[in-house]
Coordinates of C-alpha atoms and ligand atoms in Angstrom, one line a residue:
M1 CA -15.2 2.3 -4.5
V2 CA -11.8 2.7 -6.2
S3 CA -10.0 -0.4 -6.9
S4 CA -6.6 -0.5 -5.4
G5 CA -4.9 -2.7 -7.9
I6 CA -3.4 -4.8 -5.2
S7 CA -4.6 -8.3 -5.5
G8 CA -6.3 -9.3 -2.3
L9 CA -6.6 -5.7 -0.9
D10 CA -10.0 -4.8 -2.4
H11 CA -11.4 -8.0 -0.9
I12 CA -10.2 -6.8 2.5
L13 CA -11.6 -3.2 1.9
S14 CA -14.9 -4.7 0.8
G15 CA -14.4 -3.3 -2.8
G16 CA -11.5 -0.8 -2.5
F17 CA -10.8 2.6 -1.3
P18 CA -13.8 5.0 -0.9
R19 CA -13.7 7.5 -3.7
G20 CA -11.8 10.8 -2.9
S21 CA -10.5 9.4 0.3
S22 CA -7.0 10.1 1.6
I23 CA -5.2 7.1 3.0
I24 CA -1.9 6.9 5.1
V25 CA 0.3 4.1 4.0
E26 CA 3.0 3.6 6.6
G27 CA 6.0 1.3 7.1
A28 CA 9.6 1.0 7.6
P29 CA 12.0 1.3 4.7
G30 CA 11.9 -1.7 2.3
T31 CA 8.4 -2.7 3.3
G32 CA 7.0 -1.9 -0.3
K33 CA 5.3 1.6 0.1
T34 CA 6.6 2.9 -3.1
T35 CA 5.8 -0.2 -5.0
L36 CA 2.1 -0.2 -3.5
G37 CA 1.7 3.5 -4.5
L38 CA 2.8 3.0 -8.0
Q39 CA 0.9 -0.3 -8.4
F40 CA -2.3 1.7 -7.4
L41 CA -1.4 4.5 -9.9
Y42 CA -0.6 1.9 -12.8
H43 CA -3.6 0.0 -12.2
G44 CA -5.8 3.2 -12.3
A45 CA -4.3 4.4 -15.5
V46 CA -4.3 1.1 -17.3
N47 CA -7.4 -0.7 -16.2
C48 CA -9.7 1.9 -14.8
D49 CA -9.2 5.0 -17.1
Q50 CA -8.2 7.0 -14.0
P51 CA -5.0 9.1 -14.6
G52 CA -2.7 9.7 -11.6
I53 CA 0.1 12.0 -10.2
Y54 CA 2.9 10.5 -8.4
I55 CA 4.8 13.2 -6.2
T56 CA 8.2 12.4 -4.7
F57 CA 10.5 14.3 -2.6
E58 CA 13.2 11.8 -2.5
E59 CA 13.8 9.1 -5.1
L60 CA 15.8 9.8 -8.3
P61 CA 13.4 9.3 -11.0
E62 CA 15.8 7.5 -13.2
Q63 CA 16.1 4.8 -10.6
L64 CA 12.5 4.8 -10.0
Y65 CA 11.6 4.3 -13.7
K66 CA 14.1 1.4 -13.7
D67 CA 12.8 -0.2 -10.6
M68 CA 9.2 -0.1 -11.8
L69 CA 10.0 -1.6 -15.2
S70 CA 11.1 -4.8 -13.3
F71 CA 7.5 -5.1 -12.4
G72 CA 6.6 -4.6 -16.0
W73 CA 5.3 -1.0 -15.3
D74 CA 6.4 1.3 -18.0
L75 CA 5.8 4.7 -16.4
R76 CA 7.3 6.7 -19.3
R77 CA 4.6 5.2 -21.7
L78 CA 1.9 6.2 -19.2
E79 CA 3.3 9.7 -19.2
K80 CA 3.3 10.0 -22.9
H81 CA -0.3 9.2 -23.1
N82 CA -1.3 11.6 -20.3
Q83 CA -2.1 8.9 -17.9
L84 CA 0.4 9.7 -15.4
R85 CA 2.7 12.6 -14.3
V86 CA 5.7 12.0 -12.1
I87 CA 6.7 15.2 -10.1
C88 CA 9.9 15.7 -8.1
T89 CA 9.7 18.7 -5.9
S90 CA 9.9 19.9 -2.3
P91 CA 7.2 19.8 0.2
E92 CA 7.3 23.8 0.3
V93 CA 7.0 24.1 -3.4
L94 CA 4.2 21.5 -3.5
L95 CA 2.0 23.1 -0.8
E96 CA 2.6 26.5 -2.4
Q97 CA 1.4 25.4 -5.8
M98 CA -1.5 23.4 -4.3
M99 CA -2.7 26.6 -2.5
T100 CA -2.4 29.0 -5.5
P101 CA -5.7 29.2 -7.4
N102 CA -5.3 27.7 -10.8
G103 CA -1.5 26.8 -9.8
L104 CA 0.6 24.1 -11.4
F105 CA -1.0 21.5 -9.4
E106 CA -4.6 22.4 -10.3
Q107 CA -3.6 22.9 -13.9
M108 CA -2.1 19.4 -14.1
V109 CA -5.1 17.7 -12.4
K110 CA -7.3 19.2 -15.0
Q111 CA -5.0 18.6 -18.0
I112 CA -4.7 14.8 -17.5
Q113 CA -8.1 14.6 -15.6
C114 CA -6.4 13.3 -12.6
R115 CA -8.4 10.9 -10.4
R116 CA -5.5 9.5 -8.1
V117 CA -2.6 10.9 -6.2
V118 CA 0.4 9.4 -4.4
I119 CA 2.7 11.6 -2.2
D120 CA 6.0 9.8 -1.4
S121 CA 6.4 10.7 1.5
I122 CA 4.6 13.1 3.8
S123 CA 7.3 12.4 6.4
L124 CA 9.3 15.2 4.8
F125 CA 6.7 17.8 5.7
Q126 CA 7.9 17.5 9.3
Y127 CA 11.5 18.6 8.7
G128 CA 10.2 21.8 7.0
S129 CA 8.6 23.0 10.1
D130 CA 9.8 23.3 13.6
R131 CA 6.5 24.3 15.1
K132 CA 3.5 21.9 15.3
G133 CA 1.1 24.4 14.1
V134 CA 2.8 24.8 10.9
H135 CA 3.0 21.1 10.2
R136 CA -0.7 20.7 11.0
Q137 CA -1.6 23.5 8.8
A138 CA 0.4 21.8 5.8
I139 CA -1.3 18.5 6.4
Y140 CA -4.8 20.2 6.5
S141 CA -4.1 22.2 3.3
L142 CA -3.1 19.1 1.5
R143 CA -6.0 17.1 2.6
N144 CA -8.5 20.0 1.6
M145 CA -6.7 20.3 -1.8
L146 CA -7.2 16.6 -2.4
R147 CA -10.7 16.5 -1.3
K148 CA -11.6 19.6 -3.4
F149 CA -10.7 17.8 -6.6
S150 CA -12.0 14.4 -5.2
L151 CA -8.6 12.7 -5.7
T152 CA -8.4 9.3 -4.1
S153 CA -4.9 9.6 -2.6
L154 CA -2.2 7.5 -0.7
L155 CA 0.0 9.6 1.6
I156 CA 3.2 7.5 2.3
R157 CA 4.7 7.8 5.7
E158 CA 8.0 6.5 6.7
Q159 CA 7.9 4.6 10.0
T160 CA 11.0 4.9 12.3
H161 CA 11.9 3.3 15.6
G162 CA 11.0 6.4 17.7
D163 CA 7.3 6.3 16.4
S164 CA 5.8 4.7 19.4
G165 CA 4.8 7.8 21.3
E166 CA 2.1 10.4 20.4
M167 CA -0.4 9.5 17.8
P168 CA 0.6 11.6 14.6
F169 CA -1.7 14.4 13.8
E170 CA -2.1 13.0 10.2
N171 CA -3.9 10.0 11.5
Y172 CA -6.8 12.0 12.6
V173 CA -7.1 14.0 9.4
A174 CA -6.8 11.0 6.9
D175 CA -9.7 8.8 6.0
G176 CA -7.7 5.6 6.3
L177 CA -4.5 4.2 7.6
I178 CA -2.7 1.1 6.3
R179 CA 0.4 -0.4 8.0
L180 CA 3.0 -2.5 6.3
S181 CA 5.4 -4.5 8.5
L182 CA 8.2 -6.7 8.2
Q183 CA 8.3 -9.1 11.1
Q184 CA 10.4 -11.8 12.5
H185 CA 8.4 -15.0 12.6
L186 CA 9.4 -18.2 14.6
Q187 CA 13.0 -16.9 15.0
K188 CA 13.6 -18.1 11.4
Y189 CA 11.5 -16.4 8.9
R190 CA 10.5 -12.7 8.0
K191 CA 7.0 -12.2 7.1
R192 CA 5.5 -9.2 5.4
T193 CA 2.2 -8.2 6.8
L194 CA -0.5 -5.5 5.8
E195 CA -3.0 -4.2 8.4
V196 CA -5.9 -1.9 7.7
L197 CA -6.1 0.1 10.9
K198 CA -8.8 2.6 9.8
M199 CA -11.0 3.2 6.8
R200 CA -13.9 5.7 6.8
G201 CA -16.8 4.5 4.9
A202 CA -15.8 0.9 4.3
R203 CA -16.4 -2.3 6.1
I204 CA -12.8 -3.7 6.5
S205 CA -11.4 -7.2 7.3
E206 CA -9.5 -7.0 10.5
G207 CA -6.2 -8.6 11.4
E208 CA -2.7 -9.0 9.7
H209 CA -2.6 -10.0 6.2
I210 CA 0.4 -11.6 4.7
Y211 CA 1.7 -10.1 1.5
R212 CA 4.5 -11.0 -0.9
I213 CA 6.4 -8.7 -3.3
T214 CA 6.7 -10.6 -6.7
D215 CA 7.9 -9.8 -10.2
E216 CA 4.2 -8.5 -10.7
G217 CA 4.0 -6.3 -7.8
I218 CA 2.4 -6.8 -4.3
H219 CA 0.1 -9.8 -3.7
L220 CA -2.0 -10.0 -0.6
I221 CA -3.3 -13.1 1.0
P222 CA -6.4 -12.2 2.9
A223 CA -6.4 -13.8 6.5
L224 CA -9.4 -15.8 7.3
S225 CA -11.9 -13.6 9.0
M226 CA -12.6 -14.2 12.7
V227 CA -16.0 -15.8 12.0
E228 CA -14.2 -18.3 9.6
D229 CA -11.6 -19.0 12.2
T230 CA -14.2 -19.9 14.7
I231 CA -15.9 -22.3 12.4
I232 CA -12.6 -24.0 11.8
A233 CA -11.7 -24.1 15.4
R234 CA -14.9 -25.8 16.1
D235 CA -14.2 -28.4 13.6
Q236 CA -11.5 -30.4 15.2
Q237 CA -11.1 -32.9 12.4
T238 CA -7.7 -32.7 10.5
V239 CA -6.5 -34.1 7.3
S240 CA -3.0 -35.5 7.1
T241 CA -0.8 -33.9 4.6
G242 CA 1.2 -37.1 4.1
I243 CA 4.3 -35.4 5.6
P244 CA 4.6 -36.2 9.3
R245 CA 6.8 -33.2 10.2
L246 CA 4.4 -30.8 8.5
D247 CA 1.5 -32.5 10.2
Q248 CA 3.1 -31.9 13.5
L249 CA 3.8 -28.2 12.6
L250 CA 0.0 -27.8 11.8
S251 CA -0.9 -29.6 15.0
G252 CA -2.3 -32.7 13.4
G253 CA -2.8 -31.6 9.7
I254 CA -4.9 -29.3 7.7
P255 CA -8.2 -28.4 9.3
K256 CA -11.0 -30.3 7.2
G257 CA -12.7 -28.0 4.7
S258 CA -10.1 -25.3 4.9
V259 CA -8.0 -23.9 1.9
F260 CA -4.3 -23.6 2.2
I261 CA -2.1 -21.7 -0.3
L262 CA 1.3 -23.6 -1.0
D263 CA 3.6 -20.8 -1.9
T264 CA 7.0 -21.6 -3.2
N265 CA 9.9 -19.9 -5.2
S266 CA 11.3 -21.7 -8.2
K267 CA 14.3 -23.0 -6.1
A268 CA 12.0 -25.1 -3.8
N269 CA 12.1 -28.7 -4.6
Y270 CA 8.4 -29.8 -4.2
R271 CA 6.7 -32.8 -5.5
N272 CA 3.1 -33.5 -5.8
R273 CA 1.9 -35.2 -2.7
S274 CA -1.4 -36.8 -2.5
F275 CA -3.4 -36.9 0.8
G276 CA -7.1 -37.9 1.3
Ligands
ADP1 N1 10.7 -8.3 -8.2 C1 10.8 -8.2 -6.9 N2 10.5 -9.4 -6.2 C2 10.6 -9.5 -4.9 N3 10.9 -8.3 -4.2 C3 11.1 -7.3 -4.8 C4 11.0 -7.1 -6.2 N4 11.5 -5.9 -6.5 C5 11.6 -5.1 -5.4 N5 11.5 -6.0 -4.3 C6 11.7 -5.6 -2.9 O1 10.7 -4.6 -2.6 C7 11.3 -3.8 -1.7 C8 11.3 -2.3 -2.0 O2 10.1 -1.8 -1.9 P1 9.8 -0.3 -1.8 O3 8.5 -0.1 -2.5 O4 10.9 0.5 -2.2 O5 9.8 0.0 -0.4 P2 9.6 1.3 0.6 O6 9.1 2.3 -0.4 O7 8.7 1.0 1.7 O8 11.0 1.6 1.1 C9 12.8 -4.1 -1.4 O9 12.8 -4.9 -0.1 C10 13.0 -5.0 -2.7 O10 13.9 -6.1 -2.1
MG2 MG1 10.0 4.3 -0.8

């Protein structure tokens, strides 16, 4: 298994991504796909001795380097030490290079002993080809290339409103599918959730898991598994929080024996409350 570097995610995947697998990460703009991808590469390079390649078709590198520094990830330093390569190219050039024996991509993989790849994003492959067949061939070639070198890879895909129809072809070719969403919750809050819809060769924890983007990157709070939910539902006893309004929201209080995470920002005015 390949550790994702996202706290909480390895737990949901029972250890991490299967080695050499290609996983689609989809979500609307702003859901944190680029952050997740670079967190995966940064963690691999710094903590797992697994160098990586980040391929982008869109973001201006200068902005990217700056954005990632705000999480404390110095990408330039990794590049200097051959632990990372950032490539800005077009889908056409990338595919051409990947398919050339001993082409630039292959050389780079060997040069830094690359183990991880992120492509940001595969959505642009679609604009390059009007015909379905060409698009499918491109996705197949990409998948085969990544598999040939046993590169554990994240293929980022932008989700748009018109996506509800036909199942995208990539979903069948990829080994895994992770969806990031930003949802309206109780008409007041927005919550970020991550769902693993597919993962070949791994037992996954189903359901929507809430995540946060913080100064240290993405943090996931694994939802209780269905089994645990049943146990809690059976145990009707609740413990009062000491705050009547909160008890009401929780339908009586905190279920006895459960663990709740109190997550606040620095502006929240919270005091230690005792309850027993
Ligand atoms: N330090 C931070 N703390 C909290 N949120 C952040 C931080 N840095 C960036 N973000 C948020 O992360 C999101 C950007 O994520 P990004 O990975 O670029 O998304 P995507 O690639 O899916 O468009 C933005 O919504 C931004 O507000
Ligand atoms: Mg992005």
